[in-house]
PDB file of N, CA, C and O in Angstrom:
ATOM      1  N   ARG A   1      18.294  -2.214  -5.101  1.00 76.00           N
ATOM      2  CA  ARG A   1      18.292  -3.473  -5.831  1.00 76.00           C
ATOM      3  C   ARG A   1      16.972  -3.655  -6.542  1.00 76.00           C
ATOM      4  O   ARG A   1      15.965  -3.073  -6.147  1.00 76.00           O
ATOM      5  N   GLU A   2      16.977  -4.442  -7.564  1.00 84.00           N
ATOM      6  CA  GLU A   2      15.746  -4.765  -8.278  1.00 84.00           C
ATOM      7  C   GLU A   2      14.958  -5.804  -7.462  1.00 84.00           C
ATOM      8  O   GLU A   2      15.552  -6.651  -6.801  1.00 84.00           O
ATOM      9  N   PRO A   3      13.631  -5.755  -7.513  1.00 85.00           N
ATOM     10  CA  PRO A   3      12.853  -6.767  -6.783  1.00 85.00           C
ATOM     11  C   PRO A   3      12.972  -8.130  -7.454  1.00 85.00           C
ATOM     12  O   PRO A   3      13.146  -8.224  -8.672  1.00 85.00           O
ATOM     13  N   SER A   4      12.882  -9.164  -6.643  1.00 89.00           N
ATOM     14  CA  SER A   4      12.872 -10.518  -7.197  1.00 89.00           C
ATOM     15  C   SER A   4      11.530 -10.737  -7.895  1.00 89.00           C
ATOM     16  O   SER A   4      10.586  -9.956  -7.726  1.00 89.00           O
ATOM     17  N   ARG A   5      11.423 -11.792  -8.655  1.00 94.00           N
ATOM     18  CA  ARG A   5      10.172 -12.106  -9.337  1.00 94.00           C
ATOM     19  C   ARG A   5       9.047 -12.296  -8.315  1.00 94.00           C
ATOM     20  O   ARG A   5       7.936 -11.815  -8.507  1.00 94.00           O
ATOM     21  N   ASP A   6       9.345 -13.004  -7.217  1.00 92.00           N
ATOM     22  CA  ASP A   6       8.327 -13.228  -6.178  1.00 92.00           C
ATOM     23  C   ASP A   6       7.889 -11.910  -5.533  1.00 92.00           C
ATOM     24  O   ASP A   6       6.708 -11.721  -5.240  1.00 92.00           O
ATOM     25  N   GLU A   7       8.840 -11.020  -5.295  1.00 90.00           N
ATOM     26  CA  GLU A   7       8.502  -9.723  -4.699  1.00 90.00           C
ATOM     27  C   GLU A   7       7.629  -8.897  -5.644  1.00 90.00           C
ATOM     28  O   GLU A   7       6.644  -8.288  -5.214  1.00 90.00           O
ATOM     29  N   ALA A   8       7.983  -8.878  -6.923  1.00 93.00           N
ATOM     30  CA  ALA A   8       7.194  -8.128  -7.902  1.00 93.00           C
ATOM     31  C   ALA A   8       5.783  -8.703  -8.023  1.00 93.00           C
ATOM     32  O   ALA A   8       4.797  -7.955  -8.054  1.00 93.00           O
ATOM     33  N   THR A   9       5.684 -10.019  -8.047  1.00 95.00           N
ATOM     34  CA  THR A   9       4.371 -10.667  -8.124  1.00 95.00           C
ATOM     35  C   THR A   9       3.548 -10.365  -6.877  1.00 95.00           C
ATOM     36  O   THR A   9       2.343 -10.091  -6.967  1.00 95.00           O
ATOM     37  N   GLY A  10       4.191 -10.390  -5.719  1.00 94.00           N
ATOM     38  CA  GLY A  10       3.501 -10.060  -4.471  1.00 94.00           C
ATOM     39  C   GLY A  10       2.963  -8.641  -4.480  1.00 94.00           C
ATOM     40  O   GLY A  10       1.838  -8.395  -4.032  1.00 94.00           O
ATOM     41  N   CYS A  11       3.744  -7.706  -5.010  1.00 94.00           N
ATOM     42  CA  CYS A  11       3.292  -6.319  -5.100  1.00 94.00           C
ATOM     43  C   CYS A  11       2.118  -6.192  -6.066  1.00 94.00           C
ATOM     44  O   CYS A  11       1.150  -5.481  -5.787  1.00 94.00           O
ATOM     45  N   GLU A  12       2.193  -6.864  -7.191  1.00 97.00           N
ATOM     46  CA  GLU A  12       1.100  -6.822  -8.162  1.00 97.00           C
ATOM     47  C   GLU A  12      -0.172  -7.411  -7.568  1.00 97.00           C
ATOM     48  O   GLU A  12      -1.264  -6.835  -7.731  1.00 97.00           O
ATOM     49  N   ASP A  13      -0.047  -8.524  -6.865  1.00 97.00           N
ATOM     50  CA  ASP A  13      -1.209  -9.150  -6.221  1.00 97.00           C
ATOM     51  C   ASP A  13      -1.802  -8.228  -5.159  1.00 97.00           C
ATOM     52  O   ASP A  13      -3.025  -8.116  -5.026  1.00 97.00           O
ATOM     53  N   PHE A  14      -0.937  -7.580  -4.385  1.00 96.00           N
ATOM     54  CA  PHE A  14      -1.390  -6.643  -3.361  1.00 96.00           C
ATOM     55  C   PHE A  14      -2.176  -5.504  -3.993  1.00 96.00           C
ATOM     56  O   PHE A  14      -3.255  -5.141  -3.509  1.00 96.00           O
ATOM     57  N   LEU A  15      -1.647  -4.932  -5.081  1.00 97.00           N
ATOM     58  CA  LEU A  15      -2.334  -3.830  -5.748  1.00 97.00           C
ATOM     59  C   LEU A  15      -3.704  -4.256  -6.272  1.00 97.00           C
ATOM     60  O   LEU A  15      -4.683  -3.518  -6.140  1.00 97.00           O
ATOM     61  N   LYS A  16      -3.778  -5.442  -6.849  1.00 97.00           N
ATOM     62  CA  LYS A  16      -5.056  -5.936  -7.367  1.00 97.00           C
ATOM     63  C   LYS A  16      -6.070  -6.131  -6.243  1.00 97.00           C
ATOM     64  O   LYS A  16      -7.225  -5.714  -6.352  1.00 97.00           O
ATOM     65  N   SER A  17      -5.648  -6.759  -5.152  1.00 96.00           N
ATOM     66  CA  SER A  17      -6.585  -7.030  -4.058  1.00 96.00           C
ATOM     67  C   SER A  17      -6.997  -5.742  -3.344  1.00 96.00           C
ATOM     68  O   SER A  17      -8.172  -5.571  -2.993  1.00 96.00           O
ATOM     69  N   GLN A  18      -6.060  -4.821  -3.149  1.00 96.00           N
ATOM     70  CA  GLN A  18      -6.388  -3.549  -2.502  1.00 96.00           C
ATOM     71  C   GLN A  18      -7.341  -2.724  -3.364  1.00 96.00           C
ATOM     72  O   GLN A  18      -8.296  -2.147  -2.858  1.00 96.00           O
ATOM     73  N   THR A  19      -7.089  -2.683  -4.664  1.00 96.00           N
ATOM     74  CA  THR A  19      -7.955  -1.928  -5.566  1.00 96.00           C
ATOM     75  C   THR A  19      -9.369  -2.492  -5.546  1.00 96.00           C
ATOM     76  O   THR A  19     -10.352  -1.738  -5.462  1.00 96.00           O
ATOM     77  N   ALA A  20      -9.489  -3.809  -5.585  1.00 95.00           N
ATOM     78  CA  ALA A  20     -10.813  -4.441  -5.546  1.00 95.00           C
ATOM     79  C   ALA A  20     -11.521  -4.123  -4.236  1.00 95.00           C
ATOM     80  O   ALA A  20     -12.716  -3.786  -4.220  1.00 95.00           O
ATOM     81  N   MET A  21     -10.801  -4.203  -3.127  1.00 94.00           N
ATOM     82  CA  MET A  21     -11.387  -3.923  -1.828  1.00 94.00           C
ATOM     83  C   MET A  21     -11.827  -2.462  -1.728  1.00 94.00           C
ATOM     84  O   MET A  21     -12.919  -2.157  -1.246  1.00 94.00           O
ATOM     85  N   LEU A  22     -11.006  -1.556  -2.225  1.00 95.00           N
ATOM     86  CA  LEU A  22     -11.305  -0.130  -2.119  1.00 95.00           C
ATOM     87  C   LEU A  22     -12.433   0.307  -3.056  1.00 95.00           C
ATOM     88  O   LEU A  22     -13.071   1.328  -2.825  1.00 95.00           O
ATOM     89  N   HIS A  23     -12.695  -0.462  -4.112  1.00 94.00           N
ATOM     90  CA  HIS A  23     -13.817  -0.161  -5.010  1.00 94.00           C
ATOM     91  C   HIS A  23     -15.152  -0.421  -4.319  1.00 94.00           C
ATOM     92  O   HIS A  23     -16.142   0.240  -4.614  1.00 94.00           O
ATOM     93  N   ASP A  24     -15.189  -1.367  -3.391  1.00 91.00           N
ATOM     94  CA  ASP A  24     -16.433  -1.750  -2.715  1.00 91.00           C
ATOM     95  C   ASP A  24     -16.532  -1.007  -1.387  1.00 91.00           C
ATOM     96  O   ASP A  24     -16.205  -1.533  -0.334  1.00 91.00           O
ATOM     97  N   LYS A  25     -16.991   0.232  -1.443  1.00 85.00           N
ATOM     98  CA  LYS A  25     -17.017   1.090  -0.253  1.00 85.00           C
ATOM     99  C   LYS A  25     -17.956   0.593   0.841  1.00 85.00           C
ATOM    100  O   LYS A  25     -17.806   0.956   1.998  1.00 85.00           O
ATOM    101  N   ALA A  26     -18.897  -0.282   0.501  1.00 87.00           N
ATOM    102  CA  ALA A  26     -19.824  -0.815   1.499  1.00 87.00           C
ATOM    103  C   ALA A  26     -19.106  -1.661   2.541  1.00 87.00           C
ATOM    104  O   ALA A  26     -19.588  -1.801   3.664  1.00 87.00           O
ATOM    105  N   HIS A  27     -17.956  -2.214   2.201  1.00 83.00           N
ATOM    106  CA  HIS A  27     -17.220  -3.070   3.123  1.00 83.00           C
ATOM    107  C   HIS A  27     -16.070  -2.350   3.836  1.00 83.00           C
ATOM    108  O   HIS A  27     -15.302  -2.975   4.561  1.00 83.00           O
ATOM    109  N   LEU A  28     -15.939  -1.043   3.623  1.00 86.00           N
ATOM    110  CA  LEU A  28     -14.876  -0.276   4.271  1.00 86.00           C
ATOM    111  C   LEU A  28     -15.375   0.289   5.593  1.00 86.00           C
ATOM    112  O   LEU A  28     -16.550   0.609   5.744  1.00 86.00           O
ATOM    113  N   THR A  29     -14.485   0.418   6.548  1.00 87.00           N
ATOM    114  CA  THR A  29     -14.822   0.940   7.864  1.00 87.00           C
ATOM    115  C   THR A  29     -14.010   2.199   8.124  1.00 87.00           C
ATOM    116  O   THR A  29     -12.797   2.219   7.921  1.00 87.00           O
ATOM    117  N   THR A  30     -14.668   3.245   8.584  1.00 81.00           N
ATOM    118  CA  THR A  30     -13.980   4.468   8.953  1.00 81.00           C
ATOM    119  C   THR A  30     -13.377   4.299  10.342  1.00 81.00           C
ATOM    120  O   THR A  30     -14.070   3.881  11.277  1.00 81.00           O
ATOM    121  N   LEU A  31     -12.098   4.592  10.468  1.00 79.00           N
ATOM    122  CA  LEU A  31     -11.433   4.500  11.762  1.00 79.00           C
ATOM    123  C   LEU A  31     -11.711   5.750  12.571  1.00 79.00           C
ATOM    124  O   LEU A  31     -11.751   6.862  12.038  1.00 79.00           O
ATOM    125  N   THR A  32     -11.898   5.575  13.864  1.00 83.00           N
ATOM    126  CA  THR A  32     -12.113   6.705  14.757  1.00 83.00           C
ATOM    127  C   THR A  32     -10.987   6.739  15.774  1.00 83.00           C
ATOM    128  O   THR A  32     -10.339   5.738  16.044  1.00 83.00           O
ATOM    129  N   GLY A  33     -10.765   7.907  16.333  1.00 83.00           N
ATOM    130  CA  GLY A  33      -9.712   8.057  17.318  1.00 83.00           C
ATOM    131  C   GLY A  33      -8.361   8.241  16.653  1.00 83.00           C
ATOM    132  O   GLY A  33      -8.239   8.260  15.440  1.00 83.00           O
ATOM    133  N   GLY A  34      -7.338   8.380  17.450  1.00 80.00           N
ATOM    134  CA  GLY A  34      -5.999   8.557  16.916  1.00 80.00           C
ATOM    135  C   GLY A  34      -5.808   9.962  16.364  1.00 80.00           C
ATOM    136  O   GLY A  34      -6.674  10.814  16.440  1.00 80.00           O
ATOM    137  N   GLY A  35      -4.649  10.189  15.797  1.00 82.00           N
ATOM    138  CA  GLY A  35      -4.328  11.499  15.248  1.00 82.00           C
ATOM    139  C   GLY A  35      -4.969  11.717  13.894  1.00 82.00           C
ATOM    140  O   GLY A  35      -5.437  10.797  13.243  1.00 82.00           O
ATOM    141  N   LYS A  36      -4.985  12.970  13.481  1.00 82.00           N
ATOM    142  CA  LYS A  36      -5.543  13.318  12.180  1.00 82.00           C
ATOM    143  C   LYS A  36      -4.414  13.330  11.158  1.00 82.00           C
ATOM    144  O   LYS A  36      -3.322  13.843  11.408  1.00 82.00           O
ATOM    145  N   ALA A  37      -4.684  12.751   9.991  1.00 80.00           N
ATOM    146  CA  ALA A  37      -3.685  12.693   8.921  1.00 80.00           C
ATOM    147  C   ALA A  37      -3.389  14.093   8.394  1.00 80.00           C
ATOM    148  O   ALA A  37      -4.277  14.948   8.330  1.00 80.00           O
ATOM    149  N   THR A  38      -2.144  14.324   8.015  1.00 87.00           N
ATOM    150  CA  THR A  38      -1.750  15.601   7.431  1.00 87.00           C
ATOM    151  C   THR A  38      -2.345  15.752   6.035  1.00 87.00           C
ATOM    152  O   THR A  38      -2.776  16.823   5.640  1.00 87.00           O
ATOM    153  N   PHE A  39      -2.350  14.648   5.283  1.00 85.00           N
ATOM    154  CA  PHE A  39      -2.910  14.630   3.934  1.00 85.00           C
ATOM    155  C   PHE A  39      -4.010  13.583   3.885  1.00 85.00           C
ATOM    156  O   PHE A  39      -3.861  12.499   4.430  1.00 85.00           O
ATOM    157  N   ALA A  40      -5.074  13.885   3.178  1.00 86.00           N
ATOM    158  CA  ALA A  40      -6.159  12.918   3.012  1.00 86.00           C
ATOM    159  C   ALA A  40      -5.706  11.815   2.052  1.00 86.00           C
ATOM    160  O   ALA A  40      -4.936  12.060   1.124  1.00 86.00           O
ATOM    161  N   ALA A  41      -6.174  10.604   2.294  1.00 87.00           N
ATOM    162  CA  ALA A  41      -5.883   9.496   1.392  1.00 87.00           C
ATOM    163  C   ALA A  41      -6.574   9.750   0.057  1.00 87.00           C
ATOM    164  O   ALA A  41      -7.587  10.444  -0.012  1.00 87.00           O
ATOM    165  N   ALA A  42      -6.022   9.181  -0.988  1.00 92.00           N
ATOM    166  CA  ALA A  42      -6.587   9.358  -2.320  1.00 92.00           C
ATOM    167  C   ALA A  42      -8.005   8.792  -2.390  1.00 92.00           C
ATOM    168  O   ALA A  42      -8.301   7.765  -1.792  1.00 92.00           O
ATOM    169  N   ALA A  43      -8.864   9.466  -3.130  1.00 91.00           N
ATOM    170  CA  ALA A  43     -10.236   8.994  -3.323  1.00 91.00           C
ATOM    171  C   ALA A  43     -10.300   7.908  -4.394  1.00 91.00           C
ATOM    172  O   ALA A  43     -11.162   7.042  -4.341  1.00 91.00           O
ATOM    173  N   ASP A  44      -9.380   7.955  -5.350  1.00 95.00           N
ATOM    174  CA  ASP A  44      -9.333   6.971  -6.427  1.00 95.00           C
ATOM    175  C   ASP A  44      -8.782   5.650  -5.890  1.00 95.00           C
ATOM    176  O   ASP A  44      -7.684   5.630  -5.312  1.00 95.00           O
ATOM    177  N   PRO A  45      -9.514   4.538  -6.038  1.00 95.00           N
ATOM    178  CA  PRO A  45      -9.066   3.250  -5.480  1.00 95.00           C
ATOM    179  C   PRO A  45      -7.692   2.787  -5.989  1.00 95.00           C
ATOM    180  O   PRO A  45      -6.921   2.231  -5.229  1.00 95.00           O
ATOM    181  N   VAL A  46      -7.378   3.039  -7.250  1.00 97.00           N
ATOM    182  CA  VAL A  46      -6.074   2.614  -7.798  1.00 97.00           C
ATOM    183  C   VAL A  46      -4.954   3.412  -7.140  1.00 97.00           C
ATOM    184  O   VAL A  46      -3.933   2.857  -6.713  1.00 97.00           O
ATOM    185  N   ARG A  47      -5.154   4.716  -7.033  1.00 97.00           N
ATOM    186  CA  ARG A  47      -4.133   5.563  -6.401  1.00 97.00           C
ATOM    187  C   ARG A  47      -3.994   5.231  -4.914  1.00 97.00           C
ATOM    188  O   ARG A  47      -2.881   5.186  -4.381  1.00 97.00           O
ATOM    189  N   ARG A  48      -5.123   4.991  -4.250  1.00 95.00           N
ATOM    190  CA  ARG A  48      -5.087   4.638  -2.825  1.00 95.00           C
ATOM    191  C   ARG A  48      -4.354   3.319  -2.608  1.00 95.00           C
ATOM    192  O   ARG A  48      -3.581   3.172  -1.648  1.00 95.00           O
ATOM    193  N   ALA A  49      -4.553   2.354  -3.501  1.00 96.00           N
ATOM    194  CA  ALA A  49      -3.843   1.076  -3.400  1.00 96.00           C
ATOM    195  C   ALA A  49      -2.338   1.293  -3.521  1.00 96.00           C
ATOM    196  O   ALA A  49      -1.549   0.669  -2.808  1.00 96.00           O
ATOM    197  N   ARG A  50      -1.934   2.195  -4.406  1.00 97.00           N
ATOM    198  CA  ARG A  50      -0.498   2.510  -4.560  1.00 97.00           C
ATOM    199  C   ARG A  50       0.051   3.171  -3.291  1.00 97.00           C
ATOM    200  O   ARG A  50       1.175   2.890  -2.884  1.00 97.00           O
ATOM    201  N   GLU A  51      -0.745   4.046  -2.684  1.00 95.00           N
ATOM    202  CA  GLU A  51      -0.326   4.660  -1.418  1.00 95.00           C
ATOM    203  C   GLU A  51      -0.119   3.581  -0.351  1.00 95.00           C
ATOM    204  O   GLU A  51       0.878   3.615   0.391  1.00 95.00           O
ATOM    205  N   ASN A  52      -1.057   2.645  -0.283  1.00 94.00           N
ATOM    206  CA  ASN A  52      -0.951   1.568   0.700  1.00 94.00           C
ATOM    207  C   ASN A  52       0.289   0.708   0.451  1.00 94.00           C
ATOM    208  O   ASN A  52       0.974   0.317   1.399  1.00 94.00           O
ATOM    209  N   LEU A  53       0.577   0.419  -0.814  1.00 95.00           N
ATOM    210  CA  LEU A  53       1.768  -0.372  -1.137  1.00 95.00           C
ATOM    211  C   LEU A  53       3.035   0.373  -0.731  1.00 95.00           C
ATOM    212  O   LEU A  53       3.959  -0.225  -0.172  1.00 95.00           O
ATOM    213  N   ALA A  54       3.071   1.667  -0.973  1.00 93.00           N
ATOM    214  CA  ALA A  54       4.239   2.455  -0.582  1.00 93.00           C
ATOM    215  C   ALA A  54       4.462   2.370   0.928  1.00 93.00           C
ATOM    216  O   ALA A  54       5.603   2.203   1.390  1.00 93.00           O
ATOM    217  N   LEU A  55       3.382   2.447   1.713  1.00 91.00           N
ATOM    218  CA  LEU A  55       3.518   2.330   3.170  1.00 91.00           C
ATOM    219  C   LEU A  55       4.037   0.958   3.579  1.00 91.00           C
ATOM    220  O   LEU A  55       4.894   0.842   4.462  1.00 91.00           O
ATOM    221  N   VAL A  56       3.528  -0.075   2.927  1.00 91.00           N
ATOM    222  CA  VAL A  56       3.986  -1.439   3.232  1.00 91.00           C
ATOM    223  C   VAL A  56       5.474  -1.574   2.937  1.00 91.00           C
ATOM    224  O   VAL A  56       6.238  -2.102   3.742  1.00 91.00           O
ATOM    225  N   LEU A  57       5.890  -1.084   1.779  1.00 90.00           N
ATOM    226  CA  LEU A  57       7.300  -1.222   1.386  1.00 90.00           C
ATOM    227  C   LEU A  57       8.226  -0.423   2.297  1.00 90.00           C
ATOM    228  O   LEU A  57       9.295  -0.899   2.676  1.00 90.00           O
ATOM    229  N   TYR A  58       7.828   0.799   2.664  1.00 87.00           N
ATOM    230  CA  TYR A  58       8.670   1.605   3.553  1.00 87.00           C
ATOM    231  C   TYR A  58       8.777   1.007   4.950  1.00 87.00           C
ATOM    232  O   TYR A  58       9.753   1.235   5.650  1.00 87.00           O
ATOM    233  N   ASN A  59       7.789   0.244   5.357  1.00 85.00           N
ATOM    234  CA  ASN A  59       7.827  -0.397   6.658  1.00 85.00           C
ATOM    235  C   ASN A  59       8.495  -1.766   6.632  1.00 85.00           C
ATOM    236  O   ASN A  59       8.662  -2.401   7.673  1.00 85.00           O
ATOM    237  N   HIS A  60       8.893  -2.219   5.467  1.00 81.00           N
ATOM    238  CA  HIS A  60       9.559  -3.519   5.331  1.00 81.00           C
ATOM    239  C   HIS A  60      10.987  -3.413   5.856  1.00 81.00           C
ATOM    240  O   HIS A  60      11.633  -2.384   5.745  1.00 81.00           O
ATOM    241  N   ASN A  61      11.492  -4.489   6.413  1.00 75.00           N
ATOM    242  CA  ASN A  61      12.815  -4.451   7.037  1.00 75.00           C
ATOM    243  C   ASN A  61      13.960  -4.193   6.066  1.00 75.00           C
ATOM    244  O   ASN A  61      15.051  -3.829   6.479  1.00 75.00           O
ATOM    245  N   ASP A  62      13.770  -4.337   4.754  1.00 74.00           N
ATOM    246  CA  ASP A  62      14.827  -4.000   3.799  1.00 74.00           C
ATOM    247  C   ASP A  62      15.101  -2.501   3.758  1.00 74.00           C
ATOM    248  O   ASP A  62      16.138  -2.058   3.274  1.00 74.00           O
ATOM    249  N   PHE A  63      14.166  -1.686   4.257  1.00 64.00           N
ATOM    250  CA  PHE A  63      14.324  -0.238   4.245  1.00 64.00           C
ATOM    251  C   PHE A  63      14.784   0.306   5.593  1.00 64.00           C
ATOM    252  O   PHE A  63      15.009   1.491   5.723  1.00 64.00           O
ATOM    253  N   VAL A  64      14.907  -0.541   6.588  1.00 62.00           N
ATOM    254  CA  VAL A  64      15.301  -0.099   7.919  1.00 62.00           C
ATOM    255  C   VAL A  64      16.792  -0.296   8.106  1.00 62.00           C
ATOM    256  O   VAL A  64      17.316  -1.393   7.916  1.00 62.00           O
ATOM    257  N   THR A  65      17.470   0.782   8.438  1.00 63.00           N
ATOM    258  CA  THR A  65      18.910   0.726   8.698  1.00 63.00           C
ATOM    259  C   THR A  65      19.170   1.410  10.031  1.00 63.00           C
ATOM    260  O   THR A  65      18.720   2.536  10.252  1.00 63.00           O
ATOM    261  N   ILE A  66      19.888   0.735  10.898  1.00 65.00           N
ATOM    262  CA  ILE A  66      20.234   1.310  12.196  1.00 65.00           C
ATOM    263  C   ILE A  66      21.731   1.580  12.199  1.00 65.00           C
ATOM    264  O   ILE A  66      22.534   0.694  11.924  1.00 65.00           O
ATOM    265  N   HIS A  67      22.106   2.811  12.487  1.00 60.00           N
ATOM    266  CA  HIS A  67      23.530   3.196  12.540  1.00 60.00           C
ATOM    267  C   HIS A  67      23.972   3.329  13.956  1.00 60.00           C
ATOM    268  O   HIS A  67      23.302   3.745  14.816  1.00 60.00           O
TER     269      HIS A  67
END
């Protein structure tokens, strides 16, 4: 289905805020512990924000189907 206007606006706002946050590396924290990622996250803040949005959307209940 196509996203609603509110959903599209929410995604755009998320991308803007994530990109701004990722540009300011002084405020980022490196996580320790846990498993090692198979692929490294993107170094480019815009691309990394898109990766984060994809994770948010895939974890949203509209994508979960139980058979």
